[in-house]
Amino acid sequence: MNPSKISKRFLSVLAAASALALACSGVPANAVETSGRDTSGVQLDYLDRGLVAAGTSEGVFLSWRLLGHEASGASANGLTGTDFAVYRDGQKIATVTDSTNFLDPAGTATSKYSVAAVAAGQEVDRSEDVTSWAGNFKDLPLKKPADGLTPKGESYTYSANDMSVGDVDGDGQYEYVVKWDPSNSKDVSQVGYTGPTYVDTYTADGTLLHRIDLGVNIRSGAHYTQLLVNDFDGDGRSEMMFKTAPGTKTVAYTSDGEVKGEQFISLPTADQEAGYSHADDYRMSAADYYSHMVETFQNWTEHPEVKAGKWPATLEQAFGTTPKYQYPLSQQDAEALTDYFMDVYAPSRSSRNNLRAFEGFIVSGPEYLTVFDGATGKELQTVPYKPERHDDGLMWGDYAMGRIEPGNRVDRFLAGVAYLDGKKPAAVFARGYYTRTTLASYTWDGRTISEVWNIDSGWAPMTNPFNDSPHGRDGTDPEYGKLTTQGFHSLSASDVDGDGKQEIVYGSATIDDDGSVLYSSFDQLPPGSAAPGEQARLGHGDAMHVTDIDPDRPGKEIFTVHEGAAWAPYGYAMRDAATGEVLFGAYSGKDTGRGMIGDVDPAVRGIENWAIGMQSADGDKLSPASTPGTNMSIKWAADMTTQIINGSGEQTPTIVDWKRGTLLTAVGTRTNNGTKGTPSLVADVVGDWREEMLVRTADSTAIRMYLSTEVTQHKLYTLMHDAQYRAEVARQNTTYNQPSYTGFYFASDMDFTKVPLPSVWTPGSIADLQSRLDRFIESGDVSGPVAKQLSAILQPAVGAINRGDGEQPGPPIERFLAFLEQQKQADQVSESARETLVHHASSVLKMLGR
């Protein structure tokens, strides 16, 4: 461009947009030249202003987003950057500079509001009008699945369960993905049939786009299905990725709620040739399980572990009885041994062992990983799930402990999203964590699921699969063997070593971004433990929290609780996230099941933590017994402290402040997941940086989204434009739901100069630029031949994004800006249209590092 040919007003807008985008990208002003290098930021959701209005007793409360690329610096109370003009019924009523919320005392239920971004003194972006909610919540209507019957004739109903969000159509607004659980959903250790799991996708007005029926071959429960929703291929629209099986199908709906069509996923050619079909039903009846054990015993001498001499040569040896049978076993002898195993041996190990009642499990048949189009539910690709189950849990240790639990350890699944390369999201799927531990990561480029790395600890050795203690033993793999028994019921993606790429915090171990083991944490068992002085794994636990907990020490920390009892060095521990070193903790000698962190006391430096009493971030004991709740936390308050969500089962959920008491009672709603008492989702979905609480109504006819209406003077970009937080939201629904944390210190005493200004790339911003141009053409603000010319120039950029190619939009956008500069006639491109288009195109270029 030739600056001498640009109007002063146009030049000031362009300069402001360029400087702002450069500051937000972390690129020095004198380092614009990229020499063709990839300097774009981390790929995150393109989001619109997210304006919401809520009626309060004091007027109408407004809340909206500051986007990541709009933040440019810091003040004492927040970030600086884009300011905002607030409009009511078309009239400007305020300019807001120190926050992204506003209380309008004169507002009414019929008032229409919008906000406009202000750059270089000019308004360059105005939101769509919104009207206020009647109160501090809004209902998202749901379409409940029909009731059903199990093969035994047992009836079940459905309740809305966990959720995720993603922009499936690229319009800058989140759609809502809801998992439906049947009333007979099960923990992996529980016997019985379950109804199918359904996954719905709704627009913000409650329109059901599609329903994915996982089918009878995916058991229902917290451990079986995790929903990964994200824009994996960089086309500006979210996909969905999760475990499927024969029988999984998509049901598409019309806008009026009628079924438009159904489509099963594609079975791999090898499975079709092997005779598998969507009519298959792999659910085991009690009789099926009995036959399965008879067959297992008949084939005992052929088992690789038996042939290698690692397991007893006979079942009598395994059960500790007198030799009696000839091997290989006849049908009759195998049945006799099965009878003994079920009726005598198993009950002698534990009174809870009732293998005659074992039913409803799925321990055979194909398992798949499928990518679905977020907007249509169309299957994009299906591949075999890795690793396969191998068996019904025999090799996994499911028969070895006193409590015999076939199908338990083998079917412990985890899933998450991680920016392993620091740029694009990858999907991570895991199986097993008590004994054998496996993880696999994948990318999706719009055409193909590609494996990034695959980790396997190897089997935890057993001397007798029917009487042993496989927990805490190294697996057979020389590199990954020490990962066994270190996994939790969740995982986190966080850049713990500061290299710009996220690691997988896998409970008491951490996997580096390249799939290598960063560390696996051990410590010495203390006096009073099972083996004082021995080195032991920190081991498995239920709750895990990863962020910058202590602002006065470098890097991040991990707070975990552990259930290893006398075999675990700690009941709770605070670790250095980069090294795994325990900073402080306490031995409990029992299963310590719950723990949480949060800035619940603003008078205490850092983020408090509690499991057995409450400690400060550096380990000082604050309370020996009294603690806040541990179900779920929420960033709800104006002062940036943390609140706790309480209420499980049929209790009414509440949001409680440790100092001020109950802030919200969510009448008519319920949490999920039994005693875990977790909302469907807690995330920064709309409005400013605070989190919303999404819970189901008691009858599951709607998801109710609650909004904090406390006026805050703190200004911060949407948390969804922090890479760790976005990844944490995507994995929040995994197994035992854990809060989502930012990659930086977030608390009431935060130093805003230390809040990172994110280097963000939002592919959907290209479609937004096209949409803005289209609206200007429709309104006449862009007219004549220039309208078609600008559209034609922009098309290669739109095409590149649709292909998921984030490197190619730059040159067309540069040409777009240059062409705009040449258009001087106000009757062809109005000044306001020019300013807006330049602002957004310049932001795109700077996000691309150009």
PDB file of N, CA and C in Angstrom, residues 385-387 396 412 429-433 435-440 454-458 483 506:
ATOM      1  N   TYR A 385     -10.403 -48.350  16.973  1.00  0.00           N
ATOM      2  CA  TYR A 385      -9.978 -47.703  18.217  1.00  0.00           C
ATOM      3  C   TYR A 385      -8.697 -48.359  18.718  1.00  0.00           C
ATOM      4  N   LYS A 386      -7.742 -47.530  19.110  1.00  0.00           N
ATOM      5  CA  LYS A 386      -6.483 -48.041  19.650  1.00  0.00           C
ATOM      6  C   LYS A 386      -6.332 -47.601  21.098  1.00  0.00           C
ATOM      7  N   PRO A 387      -5.824 -48.519  21.959  1.00  0.00           N
ATOM      8  CA  PRO A 387      -5.599 -49.934  21.648  1.00  0.00           C
ATOM      9  C   PRO A 387      -6.884 -50.724  21.809  1.00  0.00           C
ATOM     10  N   TRP A 396      -5.702 -57.434  32.089  1.00  0.00           N
ATOM     11  CA  TRP A 396      -5.706 -56.107  32.694  1.00  0.00           C
ATOM     12  C   TRP A 396      -5.760 -56.168  34.223  1.00  0.00           C
ATOM     13  N   ARG A 412     -11.608 -48.544  31.110  1.00  0.00           N
ATOM     14  CA  ARG A 412     -11.426 -47.224  31.710  1.00  0.00           C
ATOM     15  C   ARG A 412     -10.870 -46.292  30.636  1.00  0.00           C
ATOM     16  N   PHE A 429      -6.738 -39.918  23.234  1.00  0.00           N
ATOM     17  CA  PHE A 429      -7.620 -40.944  23.787  1.00  0.00           C
ATOM     18  C   PHE A 429      -6.781 -41.932  24.587  1.00  0.00           C
ATOM     19  N   ALA A 430      -7.312 -42.348  25.731  1.00  0.00           N
ATOM     20  CA  ALA A 430      -6.563 -43.227  26.623  1.00  0.00           C
ATOM     21  C   ALA A 430      -7.437 -44.390  27.064  1.00  0.00           C
ATOM     22  N   ARG A 431      -6.770 -45.510  27.328  1.00  0.00           N
ATOM     23  CA  ARG A 431      -7.462 -46.691  27.850  1.00  0.00           C
ATOM     24  C   ARG A 431      -6.613 -47.284  28.973  1.00  0.00           C
ATOM     25  N   GLY A 432      -7.241 -47.509  30.110  1.00  0.00           N
ATOM     26  CA  GLY A 432      -6.542 -48.125  31.216  1.00  0.00           C
ATOM     27  C   GLY A 432      -5.695 -47.141  31.991  1.00  0.00           C
ATOM     28  N   TYR A 433      -5.640 -47.292  33.308  1.00  0.00           N
ATOM     29  CA  TYR A 433      -4.710 -46.499  34.108  1.00  0.00           C
ATOM     30  C   TYR A 433      -4.387 -47.157  35.440  1.00  0.00           C
ATOM     31  N   THR A 435      -3.623 -50.552  35.665  1.00  0.00           N
ATOM     32  CA  THR A 435      -2.538 -51.487  35.341  1.00  0.00           C
ATOM     33  C   THR A 435      -1.938 -51.065  34.001  1.00  0.00           C
ATOM     34  N   ARG A 436      -2.214 -51.802  32.947  1.00  0.00           N
ATOM     35  CA  ARG A 436      -1.720 -51.371  31.631  1.00  0.00           C
ATOM     36  C   ARG A 436      -2.270 -49.985  31.329  1.00  0.00           C
ATOM     37  N   THR A 437      -1.402 -49.125  30.813  1.00  0.00           N
ATOM     38  CA  THR A 437      -1.754 -47.728  30.572  1.00  0.00           C
ATOM     39  C   THR A 437      -1.433 -47.374  29.127  1.00  0.00           C
ATOM     40  N   THR A 438      -2.422 -46.881  28.393  1.00  0.00           N
ATOM     41  CA  THR A 438      -2.223 -46.574  26.976  1.00  0.00           C
ATOM     42  C   THR A 438      -2.808 -45.208  26.639  1.00  0.00           C
ATOM     43  N   LEU A 439      -2.138 -44.498  25.746  1.00  0.00           N
ATOM     44  CA  LEU A 439      -2.630 -43.233  25.216  1.00  0.00           C
ATOM     45  C   LEU A 439      -2.270 -43.163  23.740  1.00  0.00           C
ATOM     46  N   ALA A 440      -3.154 -42.565  22.960  1.00  0.00           N
ATOM     47  CA  ALA A 440      -2.876 -42.322  21.546  1.00  0.00           C
ATOM     48  C   ALA A 440      -3.365 -40.921  21.201  1.00  0.00           C
ATOM     49  N   ASN A 454       1.668 -43.031  19.925  1.00  0.00           N
ATOM     50  CA  ASN A 454       0.908 -44.080  20.605  1.00  0.00           C
ATOM     51  C   ASN A 454       1.776 -44.610  21.741  1.00  0.00           C
ATOM     52  N   ILE A 455       1.245 -44.559  22.952  1.00  0.00           N
ATOM     53  CA  ILE A 455       1.997 -44.923  24.152  1.00  0.00           C
ATOM     54  C   ILE A 455       1.368 -46.155  24.784  1.00  0.00           C
ATOM     55  N   ASP A 456       2.196 -47.088  25.201  1.00  0.00           N
ATOM     56  CA  ASP A 456       1.695 -48.307  25.834  1.00  0.00           C
ATOM     57  C   ASP A 456       2.698 -48.748  26.896  1.00  0.00           C
ATOM     58  N   SER A 457       2.242 -48.829  28.131  1.00  0.00           N
ATOM     59  CA  SER A 457       3.122 -49.238  29.226  1.00  0.00           C
ATOM     60  C   SER A 457       3.507 -50.705  29.134  1.00  0.00           C
ATOM     61  N   GLY A 458       2.738 -51.462  28.347  1.00  0.00           N
ATOM     62  CA  GLY A 458       2.881 -52.911  28.395  1.00  0.00           C
ATOM     63  C   GLY A 458       2.087 -53.454  29.569  1.00  0.00           C
ATOM     64  N   LEU A 483       4.417 -45.858  33.857  1.00  0.00           N
ATOM     65  CA  LEU A 483       3.153 -45.124  33.811  1.00  0.00           C
ATOM     66  C   LEU A 483       2.017 -45.883  34.480  1.00  0.00           C
ATOM     67  N   TYR A 506      -0.999 -36.654  33.077  1.00  0.00           N
ATOM     68  CA  TYR A 506      -1.734 -37.906  33.191  1.00  0.00           C
ATOM     69  C   TYR A 506      -1.686 -38.374  34.646  1.00  0.00           C
TER      70      TYR A 506
END
